[in-house]
Amino acid sequence: MPDPASLRPLLPVAAAMAALLVAGVAAAFHLALARPPPAIPWPARLRRLSVASPWRAADLAVLLLLIALAQGLRRWLPLPVMGDMLAFHGVTLAGVIWLARRKTRPFGPPLPWKTVVLQSLLRWLAILPLLWFVSFVWQLMLTAIGHPADLQYAIRLFLDTPAPADRAGFILFAVLLAPLAEEALFRGMLLPLLVRRIGAAPGILLSSLAFALLHADAGSFAALGILSVALSLAYARTGSLRLPVAMHMLFNAANLLLLLALSRTGVI
């Protein structure tokens, strides 16, 4: 039986997670019961958004070519610690911005920042209980088949980077650059293209599969797939990328805070 004294440092972390769980359940009930259903169901709304989207398959092909070139160049150039991730996310964001320069509303209509803040917080809280449950069951399944999950590469990189300046750069990357780049690619560009070709629900599922596979981590695969579905539904609700970007930022920031707390207690 663990020594009670050894568990004491974990109490603040456990209390914070319990509070988030309660807040998440309350947020989920609020979204499910306290708001009237939208006049247009989300599949029809997402189809309309996809038809109106200025992105075309040629844009995606150009972006993927730029990413492939960057991935090839990084093998020949000396890059910093986060070079692998910067070669993908930095090029992705720069490529999307370059391709969007002559398009009308490439990221959807502007959404008031007050709405973005409130809705992203509410929806992030609402998805937390499901994410934690799915992640827990997924870890049990991996362990049962003899493949216990290891820490994700990005997490190991963060924990193995003790220099404050390097950690600050990693936090900036995880909380700002990664959400912007990934949402621009998966929700802004890929999702509308898929919905136009195969429909709303299959488009969300296929783009979410691609989103989860991008992170190349078996342990977080299921949770990332669920997160991607939630981000896509948030985009379908508002038609603006601001909401899924803000939710993604909250998700990454909360995970980093949890990692820091657990590393200081010696759990990881």
Coordinates of C-alpha atoms in Angstrom, one line a residue:
M1 CA 0.0 0.0 0.0
P2 CA 1.4 3.4 -0.9
D3 CA 2.7 5.6 1.8
P4 CA 0.1 8.4 2.5
A5 CA 2.9 10.9 2.7
S6 CA 4.0 10.1 -0.8
L7 CA 0.5 10.8 -2.1
R8 CA 0.2 14.2 -0.5
P9 CA 1.8 16.1 -3.3
L10 CA -0.8 14.6 -5.7
L11 CA -3.8 16.0 -3.7
P12 CA -3.8 19.4 -5.4
V13 CA -3.6 17.8 -8.8
A14 CA -6.4 15.3 -8.0
A15 CA -8.5 18.1 -6.6
A16 CA -8.1 20.3 -9.7
M17 CA -9.0 17.3 -12.0
A18 CA -12.0 16.5 -9.9
A19 CA -13.2 20.1 -10.1
L20 CA -12.7 20.1 -13.9
L21 CA -14.7 16.8 -14.1
V22 CA -17.6 18.3 -12.2
A23 CA -17.4 21.5 -14.3
G24 CA -17.3 19.4 -17.5
V25 CA -20.4 17.4 -16.6
A26 CA -22.2 20.7 -15.8
A27 CA -21.1 22.2 -19.1
A28 CA -22.2 19.1 -21.0
F29 CA -25.7 19.3 -19.4
H30 CA -25.9 23.0 -20.2
L31 CA -25.1 22.4 -23.9
A32 CA -27.5 19.5 -24.1
L33 CA -30.5 20.9 -22.1
A34 CA -30.2 24.6 -21.5
R35 CA -30.0 25.7 -25.2
P36 CA -32.6 25.3 -27.9
P37 CA -31.7 23.1 -30.8
P38 CA -30.3 25.0 -33.9
A39 CA -32.8 25.9 -36.6
I40 CA -30.5 24.1 -39.1
P41 CA -29.2 20.6 -38.1
W42 CA -25.4 20.4 -38.0
P43 CA -25.0 18.1 -41.1
A44 CA -27.0 20.5 -43.3
R45 CA -25.1 23.5 -41.9
L46 CA -21.7 21.8 -42.4
R47 CA -22.7 21.0 -46.0
R48 CA -23.6 24.6 -46.6
L49 CA -20.3 25.8 -45.1
S50 CA -18.4 23.3 -47.2
V51 CA -20.1 24.4 -50.4
A52 CA -19.3 28.0 -49.6
S53 CA -15.7 27.3 -48.7
P54 CA -13.2 28.7 -51.1
W55 CA -10.7 25.9 -50.7
R56 CA -10.2 23.4 -53.5
A57 CA -8.4 20.1 -53.9
A58 CA -5.6 21.9 -55.8
D59 CA -4.9 24.0 -52.7
L60 CA -4.6 20.9 -50.5
A61 CA -2.3 19.3 -53.1
V62 CA 0.0 22.4 -53.1
L63 CA 0.1 22.5 -49.3
L64 CA 0.9 18.8 -49.0
L65 CA 3.7 19.3 -51.6
L66 CA 5.2 22.1 -49.5
I67 CA 5.0 20.0 -46.4
A68 CA 6.7 17.1 -48.1
L69 CA 9.5 19.4 -49.4
A70 CA 10.0 20.7 -45.9
Q71 CA 10.1 17.2 -44.4
G72 CA 12.7 16.3 -47.0
L73 CA 14.9 19.4 -46.4
R74 CA 14.9 18.9 -42.6
R75 CA 16.8 15.7 -43.0
W76 CA 19.7 17.6 -44.6
L77 CA 19.7 20.7 -42.5
P78 CA 20.7 21.2 -38.9
L79 CA 17.6 22.0 -37.0
P80 CA 16.9 23.0 -33.3
V81 CA 15.3 20.6 -30.8
M82 CA 11.8 21.1 -32.1
G83 CA 12.9 21.0 -35.8
D84 CA 10.7 18.1 -36.7
M85 CA 7.5 19.8 -35.5
L86 CA 8.4 23.2 -36.8
A87 CA 9.1 21.7 -40.2
F88 CA 5.5 20.5 -40.3
H89 CA 3.5 23.1 -38.4
G90 CA 5.5 26.2 -39.4
V91 CA 5.3 25.3 -43.1
T92 CA 1.7 24.3 -42.8
L93 CA 0.6 27.6 -41.3
A94 CA 2.8 29.7 -43.7
G95 CA 1.5 27.7 -46.6
V96 CA -2.2 28.1 -45.6
I97 CA -1.7 31.9 -45.1
W98 CA 0.0 32.1 -48.5
L99 CA -2.8 30.2 -50.3
A100 CA -5.5 32.2 -48.5
R101 CA -4.3 35.6 -49.5
R102 CA -6.6 35.9 -52.5
K103 CA -9.6 34.0 -51.1
T104 CA -12.8 35.4 -49.6
R105 CA -13.3 34.4 -45.9
P106 CA -11.0 31.3 -46.1
F107 CA -11.5 30.7 -42.4
G108 CA -15.2 31.5 -42.1
P109 CA -17.0 34.5 -40.9
P110 CA -15.5 36.5 -38.0
L111 CA -16.9 35.5 -34.6
P112 CA -17.0 38.0 -31.7
W113 CA -14.1 37.3 -29.3
K114 CA -16.5 37.3 -26.3
T115 CA -18.4 34.4 -27.9
V116 CA -15.2 32.6 -28.8
V117 CA -13.9 32.8 -25.2
L118 CA -17.1 31.7 -23.6
Q119 CA -18.1 29.0 -26.1
S120 CA -14.6 27.5 -26.3
L121 CA -14.3 27.3 -22.5
L122 CA -17.8 25.7 -22.3
R123 CA -17.3 23.2 -25.1
W124 CA -13.8 22.3 -23.9
L125 CA -15.1 21.6 -20.4
A126 CA -18.0 19.6 -21.8
I127 CA -15.7 17.3 -23.8
L128 CA -13.3 16.6 -20.9
P129 CA -15.2 13.9 -19.1
L130 CA -15.6 11.9 -22.4
L131 CA -11.9 12.4 -23.3
W132 CA -10.7 11.2 -20.0
F133 CA -13.1 8.2 -20.0
V134 CA -12.1 7.2 -23.6
S135 CA -8.4 7.7 -22.8
F136 CA -8.7 5.5 -19.7
V137 CA -10.5 2.6 -21.6
W138 CA -8.1 2.9 -24.5
Q139 CA -5.1 2.6 -22.2
L140 CA -6.6 -0.5 -20.6
M141 CA -7.2 -2.0 -24.0
L142 CA -3.6 -1.4 -25.1
T143 CA -2.3 -2.9 -21.9
A144 CA -4.6 -5.9 -22.3
I145 CA -3.2 -6.7 -25.8
G146 CA 0.4 -6.3 -24.6
H147 CA 1.1 -2.9 -26.0
P148 CA 1.1 -0.4 -23.0
A149 CA 1.3 3.1 -24.3
D150 CA 4.4 5.2 -23.8
L151 CA 4.6 8.9 -23.4
Q152 CA 4.0 10.8 -26.7
Y153 CA 7.1 12.0 -28.4
A154 CA 6.1 15.7 -27.9
I155 CA 5.5 15.1 -24.2
R156 CA 8.9 13.4 -23.8
L157 CA 10.5 16.2 -25.6
F158 CA 8.9 18.8 -23.3
L159 CA 9.9 16.9 -20.2
D160 CA 13.4 16.4 -21.4
T161 CA 13.9 20.1 -22.1
P162 CA 14.9 21.6 -18.8
A163 CA 16.2 25.0 -20.1
P164 CA 13.6 27.7 -19.4
A165 CA 14.0 29.3 -22.8
D166 CA 13.5 26.0 -24.6
R167 CA 10.5 25.2 -22.5
A168 CA 9.0 28.7 -23.2
G169 CA 9.5 28.0 -26.9
F170 CA 7.8 24.6 -26.6
I171 CA 4.8 26.2 -24.8
L172 CA 4.5 28.9 -27.5
F173 CA 4.6 26.2 -30.1
A174 CA 2.0 23.9 -28.4
V175 CA -0.4 26.6 -27.3
L176 CA -0.3 28.9 -30.3
L177 CA 1.4 27.5 -33.5
A178 CA 0.2 23.9 -33.4
P179 CA -3.5 24.8 -32.9
L180 CA -3.4 27.4 -35.6
A181 CA -1.7 25.2 -38.1
E182 CA -3.7 22.0 -37.4
E183 CA -7.0 23.7 -37.4
A184 CA -6.3 25.6 -40.6
L185 CA -5.4 22.3 -42.2
F186 CA -7.9 19.9 -40.8
R187 CA -11.0 22.1 -40.1
G188 CA -10.3 24.9 -42.5
M189 CA -9.2 23.0 -45.6
L190 CA -9.5 19.2 -45.4
L191 CA -13.0 19.0 -43.7
P192 CA -14.9 21.1 -46.3
L193 CA -13.2 19.2 -49.1
L194 CA -14.2 15.9 -47.6
V195 CA -17.8 17.0 -46.8
R196 CA -18.3 18.1 -50.4
R197 CA -17.1 14.6 -51.6
I198 CA -18.5 12.1 -49.1
G199 CA -20.9 14.0 -46.8
A200 CA -20.9 15.6 -43.3
A201 CA -20.6 12.6 -40.9
P202 CA -18.1 10.6 -43.1
G203 CA -16.1 13.8 -43.7
I204 CA -15.8 14.5 -39.9
L205 CA -14.8 10.8 -39.2
L206 CA -12.2 10.7 -42.0
S207 CA -10.7 14.1 -41.1
S208 CA -10.6 13.0 -37.4
L209 CA -8.9 9.8 -38.3
A210 CA -6.2 11.8 -40.2
F211 CA -5.9 14.2 -37.3
A212 CA -5.3 11.4 -34.8
L213 CA -2.9 9.6 -37.2
L214 CA -0.9 12.8 -37.6
H215 CA 0.2 12.7 -34.0
A216 CA 1.6 9.2 -34.4
D217 CA 0.9 8.1 -30.9
A218 CA -1.0 4.9 -30.1
G219 CA -1.8 6.0 -26.5
S220 CA -3.6 9.2 -27.4
F221 CA -5.1 8.0 -30.7
A222 CA -8.7 7.5 -29.5
A223 CA -8.8 10.7 -27.4
L224 CA -7.4 12.8 -30.2
G225 CA -10.0 11.3 -32.6
I226 CA -12.8 12.3 -30.2
L227 CA -11.3 15.7 -29.7
S228 CA -11.2 16.2 -33.5
V229 CA -14.9 15.3 -33.8
A230 CA -15.7 17.9 -31.1
L231 CA -13.7 20.5 -32.9
S232 CA -15.4 19.8 -36.2
L233 CA -18.9 20.0 -34.6
A234 CA -17.9 23.4 -33.0
Y235 CA -16.9 24.6 -36.5
A236 CA -20.1 23.3 -37.9
R237 CA -22.1 25.2 -35.2
T238 CA -20.5 28.6 -35.9
G239 CA -18.8 28.4 -39.4
S240 CA -15.8 30.1 -38.0
L241 CA -12.3 28.6 -37.3
R242 CA -11.9 30.8 -34.2
L243 CA -13.9 28.5 -32.0
P244 CA -12.1 25.2 -32.7
V245 CA -8.7 27.0 -32.6
A246 CA -9.5 28.4 -29.1
M247 CA -10.7 25.0 -28.0
H248 CA -7.5 23.4 -29.3
M249 CA -5.4 26.0 -27.5
L250 CA -7.2 25.3 -24.2
F251 CA -6.7 21.5 -24.7
N252 CA -3.0 21.9 -25.3
A253 CA -2.5 24.4 -22.5
A254 CA -4.3 22.3 -20.0
N255 CA -2.3 19.2 -20.9
L256 CA 1.0 21.2 -20.5
L257 CA -0.1 22.4 -17.1
L258 CA -1.0 18.9 -16.0
L259 CA 2.3 17.6 -17.3
L260 CA 4.2 20.3 -15.3
A261 CA 2.2 19.4 -12.2
L262 CA 2.8 15.7 -12.5
S263 CA 6.5 16.1 -13.3
R264 CA 7.0 18.3 -10.2
T265 CA 5.4 15.6 -8.0
G266 CA 7.6 12.9 -9.5
V267 CA 4.8 10.9 -11.1
I268 CA 6.4 11.2 -14.6

